[in-house]
Coordinates of C-alpha atoms and ligand atoms in Angstrom, one line a residue:
X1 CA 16.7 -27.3 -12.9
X2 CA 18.0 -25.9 -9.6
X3 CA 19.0 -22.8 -9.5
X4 CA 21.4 -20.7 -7.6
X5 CA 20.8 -17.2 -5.8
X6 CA 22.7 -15.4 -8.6
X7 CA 22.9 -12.5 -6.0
X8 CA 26.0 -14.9 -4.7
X9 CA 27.8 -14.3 -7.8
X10 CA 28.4 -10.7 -7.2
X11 CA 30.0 -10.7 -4.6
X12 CA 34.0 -9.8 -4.5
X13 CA 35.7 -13.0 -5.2
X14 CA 37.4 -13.2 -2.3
X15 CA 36.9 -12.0 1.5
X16 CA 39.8 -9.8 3.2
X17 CA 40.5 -12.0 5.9
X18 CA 40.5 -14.5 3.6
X19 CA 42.9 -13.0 1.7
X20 CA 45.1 -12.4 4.2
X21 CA 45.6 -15.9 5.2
X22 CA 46.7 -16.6 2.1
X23 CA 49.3 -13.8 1.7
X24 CA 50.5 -15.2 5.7
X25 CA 50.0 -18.7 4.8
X26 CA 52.5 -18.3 1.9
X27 CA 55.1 -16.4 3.7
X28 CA 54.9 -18.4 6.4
X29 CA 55.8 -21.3 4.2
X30 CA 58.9 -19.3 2.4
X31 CA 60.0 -18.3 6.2
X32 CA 59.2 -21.2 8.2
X33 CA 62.1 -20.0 11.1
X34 CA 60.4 -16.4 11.0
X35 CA 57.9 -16.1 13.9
X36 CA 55.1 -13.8 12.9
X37 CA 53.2 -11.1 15.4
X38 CA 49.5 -10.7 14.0
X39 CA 47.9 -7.3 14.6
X40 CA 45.4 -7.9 11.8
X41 CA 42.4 -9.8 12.1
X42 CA 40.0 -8.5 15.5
X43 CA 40.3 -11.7 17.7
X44 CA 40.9 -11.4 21.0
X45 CA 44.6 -13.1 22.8
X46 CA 43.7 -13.1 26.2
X47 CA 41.4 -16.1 28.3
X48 CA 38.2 -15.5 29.5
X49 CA 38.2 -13.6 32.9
X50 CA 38.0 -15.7 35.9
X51 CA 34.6 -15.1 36.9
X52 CA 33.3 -16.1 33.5
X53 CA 35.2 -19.1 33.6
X54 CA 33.8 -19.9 37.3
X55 CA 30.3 -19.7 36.1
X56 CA 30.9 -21.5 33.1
X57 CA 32.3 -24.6 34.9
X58 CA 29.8 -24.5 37.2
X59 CA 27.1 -24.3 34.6
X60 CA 28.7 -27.5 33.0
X61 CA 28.3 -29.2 36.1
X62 CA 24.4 -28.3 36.6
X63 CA 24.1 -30.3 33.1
X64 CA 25.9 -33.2 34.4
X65 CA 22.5 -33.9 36.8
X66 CA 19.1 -34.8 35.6
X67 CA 17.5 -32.8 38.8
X68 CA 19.6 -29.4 36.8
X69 CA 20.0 -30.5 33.7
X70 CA 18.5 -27.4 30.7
X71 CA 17.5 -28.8 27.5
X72 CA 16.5 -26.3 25.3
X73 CA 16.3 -22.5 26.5
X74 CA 14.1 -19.8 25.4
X75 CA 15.3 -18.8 21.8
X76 CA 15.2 -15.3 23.5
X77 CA 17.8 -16.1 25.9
X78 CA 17.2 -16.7 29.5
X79 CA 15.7 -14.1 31.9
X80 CA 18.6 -14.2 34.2
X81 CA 20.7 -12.5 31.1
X82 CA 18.3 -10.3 29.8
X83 CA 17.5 -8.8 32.6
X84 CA 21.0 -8.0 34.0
X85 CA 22.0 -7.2 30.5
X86 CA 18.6 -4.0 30.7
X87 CA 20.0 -2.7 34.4
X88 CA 23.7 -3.1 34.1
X89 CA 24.0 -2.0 30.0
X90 CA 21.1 0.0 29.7
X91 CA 19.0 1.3 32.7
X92 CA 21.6 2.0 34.7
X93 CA 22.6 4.9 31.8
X94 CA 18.9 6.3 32.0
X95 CA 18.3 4.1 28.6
X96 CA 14.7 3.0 29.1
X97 CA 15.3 -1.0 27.9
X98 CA 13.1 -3.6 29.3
X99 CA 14.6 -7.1 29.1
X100 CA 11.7 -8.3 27.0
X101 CA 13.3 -6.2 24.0
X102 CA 16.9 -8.4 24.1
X103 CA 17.6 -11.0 22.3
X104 CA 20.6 -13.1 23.3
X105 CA 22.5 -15.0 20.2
X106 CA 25.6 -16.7 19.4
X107 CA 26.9 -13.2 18.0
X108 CA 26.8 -10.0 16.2
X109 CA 28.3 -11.1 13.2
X110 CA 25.2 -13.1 12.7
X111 CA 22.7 -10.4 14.2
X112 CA 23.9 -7.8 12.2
X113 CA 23.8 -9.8 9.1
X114 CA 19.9 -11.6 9.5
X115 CA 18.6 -8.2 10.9
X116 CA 17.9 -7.3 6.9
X117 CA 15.6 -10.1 6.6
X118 CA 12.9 -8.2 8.6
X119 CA 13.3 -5.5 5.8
X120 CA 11.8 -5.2 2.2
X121 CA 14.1 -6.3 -0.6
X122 CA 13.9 -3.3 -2.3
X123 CA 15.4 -1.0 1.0
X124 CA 17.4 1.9 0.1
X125 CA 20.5 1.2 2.5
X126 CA 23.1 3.0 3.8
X127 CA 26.1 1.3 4.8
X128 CA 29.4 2.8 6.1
X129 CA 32.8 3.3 3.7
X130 CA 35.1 1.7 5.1
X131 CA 32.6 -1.1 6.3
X132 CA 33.2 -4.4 8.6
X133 CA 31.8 -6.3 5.7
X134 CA 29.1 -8.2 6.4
X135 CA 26.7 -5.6 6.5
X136 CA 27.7 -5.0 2.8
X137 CA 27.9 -8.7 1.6
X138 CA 24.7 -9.5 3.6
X139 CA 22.9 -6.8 1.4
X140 CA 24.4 -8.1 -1.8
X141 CA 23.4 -11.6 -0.9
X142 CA 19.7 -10.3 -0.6
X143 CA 19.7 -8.9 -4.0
X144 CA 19.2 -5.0 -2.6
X145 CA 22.4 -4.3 -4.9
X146 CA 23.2 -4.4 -8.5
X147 CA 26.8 -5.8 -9.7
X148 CA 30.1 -4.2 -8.2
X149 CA 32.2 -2.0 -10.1
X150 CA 35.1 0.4 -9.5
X151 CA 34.6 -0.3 -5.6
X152 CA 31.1 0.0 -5.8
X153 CA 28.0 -2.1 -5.4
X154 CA 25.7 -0.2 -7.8
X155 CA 22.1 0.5 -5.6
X156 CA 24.1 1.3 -2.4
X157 CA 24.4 5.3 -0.4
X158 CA 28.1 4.8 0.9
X159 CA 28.0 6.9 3.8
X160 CA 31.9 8.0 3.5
X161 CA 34.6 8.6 6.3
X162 CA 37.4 9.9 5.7
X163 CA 39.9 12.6 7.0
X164 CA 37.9 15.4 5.9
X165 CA 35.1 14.7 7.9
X166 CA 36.7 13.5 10.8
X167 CA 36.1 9.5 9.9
X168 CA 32.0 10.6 10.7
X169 CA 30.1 10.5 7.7
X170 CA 27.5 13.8 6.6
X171 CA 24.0 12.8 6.7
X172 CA 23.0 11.5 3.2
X173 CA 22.4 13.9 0.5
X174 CA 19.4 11.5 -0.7
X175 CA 16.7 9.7 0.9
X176 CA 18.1 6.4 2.2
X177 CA 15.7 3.9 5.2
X178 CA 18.4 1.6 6.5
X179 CA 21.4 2.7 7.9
X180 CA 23.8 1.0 9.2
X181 CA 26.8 2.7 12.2
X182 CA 29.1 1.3 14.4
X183 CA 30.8 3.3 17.1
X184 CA 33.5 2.9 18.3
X185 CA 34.5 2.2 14.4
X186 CA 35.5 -0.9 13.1
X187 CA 37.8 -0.4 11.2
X188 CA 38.5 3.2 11.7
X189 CA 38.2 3.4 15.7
X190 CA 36.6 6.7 15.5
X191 CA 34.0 7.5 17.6
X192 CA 31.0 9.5 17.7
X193 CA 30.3 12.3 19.8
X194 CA 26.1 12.7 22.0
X195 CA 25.4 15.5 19.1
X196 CA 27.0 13.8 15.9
X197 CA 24.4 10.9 16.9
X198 CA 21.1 13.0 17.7
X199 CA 21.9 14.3 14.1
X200 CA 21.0 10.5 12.7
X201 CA 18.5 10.1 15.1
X202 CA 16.7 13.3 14.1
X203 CA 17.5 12.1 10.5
X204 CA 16.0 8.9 11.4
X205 CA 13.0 10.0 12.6
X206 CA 12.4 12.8 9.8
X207 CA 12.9 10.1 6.9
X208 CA 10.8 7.5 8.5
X209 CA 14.5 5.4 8.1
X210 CA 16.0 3.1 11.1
X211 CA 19.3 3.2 12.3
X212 CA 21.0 -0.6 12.5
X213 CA 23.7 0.9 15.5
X214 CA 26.5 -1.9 15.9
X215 CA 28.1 -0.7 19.3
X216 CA 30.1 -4.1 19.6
X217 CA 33.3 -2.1 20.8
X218 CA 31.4 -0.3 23.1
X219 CA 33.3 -1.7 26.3
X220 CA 36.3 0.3 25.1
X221 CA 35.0 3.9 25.7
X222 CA 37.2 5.2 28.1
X223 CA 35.8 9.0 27.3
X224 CA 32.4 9.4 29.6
X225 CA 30.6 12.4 27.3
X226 CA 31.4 9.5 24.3
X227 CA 27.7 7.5 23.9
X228 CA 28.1 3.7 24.9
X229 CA 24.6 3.1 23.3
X230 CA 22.5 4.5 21.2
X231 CA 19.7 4.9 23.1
X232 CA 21.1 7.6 25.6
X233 CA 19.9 9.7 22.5
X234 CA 16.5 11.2 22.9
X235 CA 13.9 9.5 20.6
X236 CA 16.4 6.8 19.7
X237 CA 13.7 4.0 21.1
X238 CA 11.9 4.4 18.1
X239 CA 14.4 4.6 15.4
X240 CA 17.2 2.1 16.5
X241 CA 18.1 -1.1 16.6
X242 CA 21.3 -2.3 18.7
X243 CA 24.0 -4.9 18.5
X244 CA 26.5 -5.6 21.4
X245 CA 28.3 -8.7 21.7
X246 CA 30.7 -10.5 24.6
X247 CA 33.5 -11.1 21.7
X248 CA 35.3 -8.2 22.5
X249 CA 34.2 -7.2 25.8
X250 CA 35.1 -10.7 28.0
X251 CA 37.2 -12.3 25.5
X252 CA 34.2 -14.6 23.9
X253 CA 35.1 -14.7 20.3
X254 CA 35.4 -18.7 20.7
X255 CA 32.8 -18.8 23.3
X256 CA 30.0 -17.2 21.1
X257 CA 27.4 -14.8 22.8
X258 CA 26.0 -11.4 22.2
X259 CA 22.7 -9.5 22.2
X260 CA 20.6 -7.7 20.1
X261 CA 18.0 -4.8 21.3
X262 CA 14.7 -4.1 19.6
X263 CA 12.6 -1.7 21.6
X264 CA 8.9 -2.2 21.1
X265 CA 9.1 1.5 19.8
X266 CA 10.2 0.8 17.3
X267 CA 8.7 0.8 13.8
X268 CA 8.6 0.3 10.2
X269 CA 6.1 0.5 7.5
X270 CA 4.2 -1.6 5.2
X271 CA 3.9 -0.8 1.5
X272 CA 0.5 1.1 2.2
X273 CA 2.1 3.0 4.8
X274 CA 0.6 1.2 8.0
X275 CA 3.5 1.3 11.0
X276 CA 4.6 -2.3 12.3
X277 CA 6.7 -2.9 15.1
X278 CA 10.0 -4.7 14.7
X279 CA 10.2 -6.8 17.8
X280 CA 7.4 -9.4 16.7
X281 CA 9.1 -9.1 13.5
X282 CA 12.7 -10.0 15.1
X283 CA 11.0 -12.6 17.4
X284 CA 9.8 -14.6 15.0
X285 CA 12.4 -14.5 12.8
X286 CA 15.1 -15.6 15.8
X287 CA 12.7 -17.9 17.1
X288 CA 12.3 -19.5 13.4
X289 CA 15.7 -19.8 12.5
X290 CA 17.7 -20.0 15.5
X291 CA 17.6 -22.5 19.0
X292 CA 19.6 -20.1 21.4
X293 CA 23.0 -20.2 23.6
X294 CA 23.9 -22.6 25.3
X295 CA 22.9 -22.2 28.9
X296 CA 26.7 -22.5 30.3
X297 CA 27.7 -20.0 27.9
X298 CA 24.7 -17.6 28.8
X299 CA 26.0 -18.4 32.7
X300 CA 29.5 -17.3 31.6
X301 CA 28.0 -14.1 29.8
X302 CA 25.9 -13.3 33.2
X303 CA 29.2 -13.2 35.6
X304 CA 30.8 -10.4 33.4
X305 CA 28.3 -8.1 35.3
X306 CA 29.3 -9.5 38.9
X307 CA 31.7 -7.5 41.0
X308 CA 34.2 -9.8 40.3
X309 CA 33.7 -10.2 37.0
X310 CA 33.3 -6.1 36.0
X311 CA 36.7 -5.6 37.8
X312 CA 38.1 -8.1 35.8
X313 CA 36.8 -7.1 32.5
X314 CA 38.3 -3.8 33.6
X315 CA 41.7 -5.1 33.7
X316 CA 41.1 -6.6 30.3
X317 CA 39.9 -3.8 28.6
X318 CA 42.8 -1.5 30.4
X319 CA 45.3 -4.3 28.6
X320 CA 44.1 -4.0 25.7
X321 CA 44.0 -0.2 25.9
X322 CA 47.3 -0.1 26.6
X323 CA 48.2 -1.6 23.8
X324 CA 46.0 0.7 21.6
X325 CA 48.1 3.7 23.1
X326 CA 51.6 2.4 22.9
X327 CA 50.7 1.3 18.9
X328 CA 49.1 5.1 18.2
X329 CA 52.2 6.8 20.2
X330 CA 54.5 5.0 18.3
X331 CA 53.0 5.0 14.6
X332 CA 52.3 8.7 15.3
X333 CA 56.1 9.0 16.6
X334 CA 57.1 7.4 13.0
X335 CA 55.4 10.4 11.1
X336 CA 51.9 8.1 10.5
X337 CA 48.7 10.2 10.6
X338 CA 46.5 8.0 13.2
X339 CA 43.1 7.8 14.1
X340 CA 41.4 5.4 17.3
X341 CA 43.6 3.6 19.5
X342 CA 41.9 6.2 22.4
X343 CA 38.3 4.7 22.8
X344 CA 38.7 1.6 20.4
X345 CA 41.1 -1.1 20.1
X346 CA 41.8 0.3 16.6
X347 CA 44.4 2.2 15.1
X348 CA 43.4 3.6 11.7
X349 CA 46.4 4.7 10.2
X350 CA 47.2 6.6 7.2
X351 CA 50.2 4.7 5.3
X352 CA 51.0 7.4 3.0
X353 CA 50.7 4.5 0.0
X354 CA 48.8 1.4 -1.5
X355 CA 47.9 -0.2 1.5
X356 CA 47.7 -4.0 0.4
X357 CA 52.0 -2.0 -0.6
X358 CA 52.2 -1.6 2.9
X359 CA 50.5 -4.5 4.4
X360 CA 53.1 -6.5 2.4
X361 CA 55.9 -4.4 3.2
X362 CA 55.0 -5.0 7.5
X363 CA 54.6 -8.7 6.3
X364 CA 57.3 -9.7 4.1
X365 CA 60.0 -7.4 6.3
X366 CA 58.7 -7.1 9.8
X367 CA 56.8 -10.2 9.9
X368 CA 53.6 -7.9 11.6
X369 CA 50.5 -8.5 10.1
X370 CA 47.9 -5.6 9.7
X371 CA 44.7 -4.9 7.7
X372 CA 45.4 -3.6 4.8
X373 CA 42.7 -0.5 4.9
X374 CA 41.1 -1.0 1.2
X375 CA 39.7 -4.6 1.7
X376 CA 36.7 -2.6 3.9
X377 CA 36.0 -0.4 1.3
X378 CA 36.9 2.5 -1.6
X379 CA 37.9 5.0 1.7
X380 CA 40.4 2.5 3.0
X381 CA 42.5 2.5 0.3
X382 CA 46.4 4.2 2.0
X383 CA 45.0 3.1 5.1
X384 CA 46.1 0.1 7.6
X385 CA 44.4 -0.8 10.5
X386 CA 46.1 -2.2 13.4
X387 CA 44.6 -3.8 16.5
X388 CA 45.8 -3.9 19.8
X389 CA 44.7 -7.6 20.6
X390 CA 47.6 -9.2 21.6
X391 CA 49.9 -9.1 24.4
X392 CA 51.8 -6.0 25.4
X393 CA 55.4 -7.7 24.7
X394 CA 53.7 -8.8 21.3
X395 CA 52.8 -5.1 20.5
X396 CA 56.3 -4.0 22.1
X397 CA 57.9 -6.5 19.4
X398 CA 56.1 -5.3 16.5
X399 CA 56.2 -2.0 17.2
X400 CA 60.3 -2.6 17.3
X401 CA 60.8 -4.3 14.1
X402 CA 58.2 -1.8 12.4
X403 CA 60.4 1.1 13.6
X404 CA 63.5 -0.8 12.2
X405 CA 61.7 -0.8 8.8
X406 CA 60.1 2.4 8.3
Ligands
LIG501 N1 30.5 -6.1 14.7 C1 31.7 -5.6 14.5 C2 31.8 -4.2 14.2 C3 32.8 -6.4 14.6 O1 34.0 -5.9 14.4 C4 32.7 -7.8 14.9 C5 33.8 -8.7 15.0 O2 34.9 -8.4 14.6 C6 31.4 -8.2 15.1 C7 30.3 -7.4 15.0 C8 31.1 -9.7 15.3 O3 31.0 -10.0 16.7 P1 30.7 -11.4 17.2 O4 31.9 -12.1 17.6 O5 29.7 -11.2 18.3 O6 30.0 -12.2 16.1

């Protein structure tokens, strides 16, 4: 008899976003004249800058000849990317990354979510409240939780932001190996000052734990004492892993490539206590199960460090920005406490009531669609995120009809 990874069965019966699209999907079909603005879901609006695009074509045509044609690339990525990726990201911010320790994929949503693989089923982890979920669900899927109740995945340390403590959890309060941060937040847009992060890292290294740091926002840090990666922190090398992805950087949510850095530093241990490194551990595993980007994509991903392509990323990021500000000034303006929007794309914003209530309310009377804060966790509920990916007469729209009904 087949059976099923029961672990599946735990799991909330429905994902947010998908949950979302149903609540649109059906007003949309009551209000078929009523045009909706969608500030919800964190896809980008805008086209790949021009440089990416340049590189991209051009990278199609090389595969168009035998004499240039690339069958399949290193799993790895190529050394073209990794190595602009270590000077541009990383070296040229004193972080000591070789490109040897990054690994290109197809995203962080899947990076973030195989990275537990390389870890023993029964890991304590620490995951963020609220969460972008698939650190959580990935967890549940590999059993390291018991059943879900009142919020809760039993087996879990929910490392809680709220108001109180400025949306940047305390250090845990019980030993815990795995934890998982992303900064700039998703979905709270807070970010996390060069001393709240040593704190982890000395945590880190004192607990023999690893930091999984998700720093896929990182492009929107307009604040230079804020971190951009984790590894500006002293000793990080050894106790963190990092995720960064193209998606929200250059626009390449539909184009599909990000990295992932494992320093040779770092370690874990076996069940006798023995240290391993992670990278031959991550190598294999990425090497196993995945094939790599596409070379035209990886092209595309190389020209957002050009001169042309940086300035042009600039402007992107400065649209988007925008955005961020007008949405905080104006939900702030309305009496809404607000959090992000400054260094993030997102607006974390306290609705004062249920927030699925309020989601429906911007839904069913201004035809906006937000997040409704309590689909990413227990410390989401009265919260509504809103993101600043669209355009800036989009946002001007919304932010009209919001005021109208608020
Ligand atoms: N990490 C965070 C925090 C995200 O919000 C997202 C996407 O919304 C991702 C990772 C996924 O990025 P990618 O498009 O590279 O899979």
């Amino acid at each position: 008899m087949i059976k099923i990874n029961e672990n599946y069965l735990k799991l909330k019966a429905s994902y947010l976003f998908a949950d979302i699209a149903r609540r649109v999907t059906a007003y949309q079909h009551a209000n078929p004249e009523k045009e909706i603005i969608k500030l919800g879901i964190g896809d980008v609006t805008r086209a790949l800058p021009k440089a990416c695009i340049e590189a991209f074509h051009r990278a199609v045509d090389e595969m168009s000849s035998d004499t240039t044609f690339k069958g399949y690339g290193p799993e790895q990525g190529y050394p073209f990317l990794r190595k602009i990726i270590a000077r541009q990201d990383y070296q040229s911010r004193g972080a000591d990354i070789d490109p040897d320790e990054i690994f290109i994929s197809d995203g962080a949503k899947c990076d973030t979510g195989n990275i537990q693989e390389i870890f023993s089923a029964d890991t304590r982890v620490a995951i963020p409240d609220p969460v972008y979920p698939v650190y959580l669900d990935t967890n549940v899927m590999a059993g390291r939780t018991g059943d879900f109740n009142d919020g809760r995945y039993h087996g879990i340390y929910y490392l809680e932001s709220t108001r109180e403590n400025g949306f940047i959890p305390e250090l845990p309060n019980q030993p815990v190996e795995l934890i998982y941060l992303c900064y700039p937040n998703n979905p709270t847009g807070a970010t996390i000052s060069k001393e709240q992060l040593t704190d982890w890292v000395r945590y880190a290294k004192e607990n023999k734990a690893l930091i999984l740091y998700d720093a896929a926002y990182e492009a929107f840090i307009r604040d230079e004492s804020i971190p951009k990666t984790i590894y500006e922190i002293e000793g990080a090398r050894e106790v963190a892993i990092e995720f960064r992805s193209f998606s929200k950087t250059a626009g390449f949510t539909g184009t599909r490539c990000a990295f992932t850095v494992v320093p040779k530093t770092c370690m874990a241990y076996d069940r006798k206590g023995e240290k391993h490194p992670l990278l031959p551990l991550w190598n294999r595993r990425h090497a196993t199960k995945f094939n790599g980007v596409s070379y035209p994509v990886q092209k595309a991903a190389e020209a957002v460090y050009s001169p042309e392509g940086k300035v042009q990323v600039k402007e992107l990021i400065g649209d988007y920005m925008k955005n961020a500000r007008l949405i905080r000034k104006e939900m702030t303006g309305l009496g809404y406490e607000c959090v992000g929007g400054d260094n993030s794309p997102y607006i974390w914003i306290n609705g004062k009531q249920d927030s699925w209530d309020f989601f429906d309310m911007l839904l069913n009377k201004a035809g906006v669609v937000c997040t409704p804060g309590a689909g990413f966790g227990k410390c989401g509920k009265g919260y509504i995120r809103i993101s600043a990916f669209n355009s800036y007469e989009n946002v001007q729209k919304a932010l009209k009809r919001i005021r109208l009904v608020l």
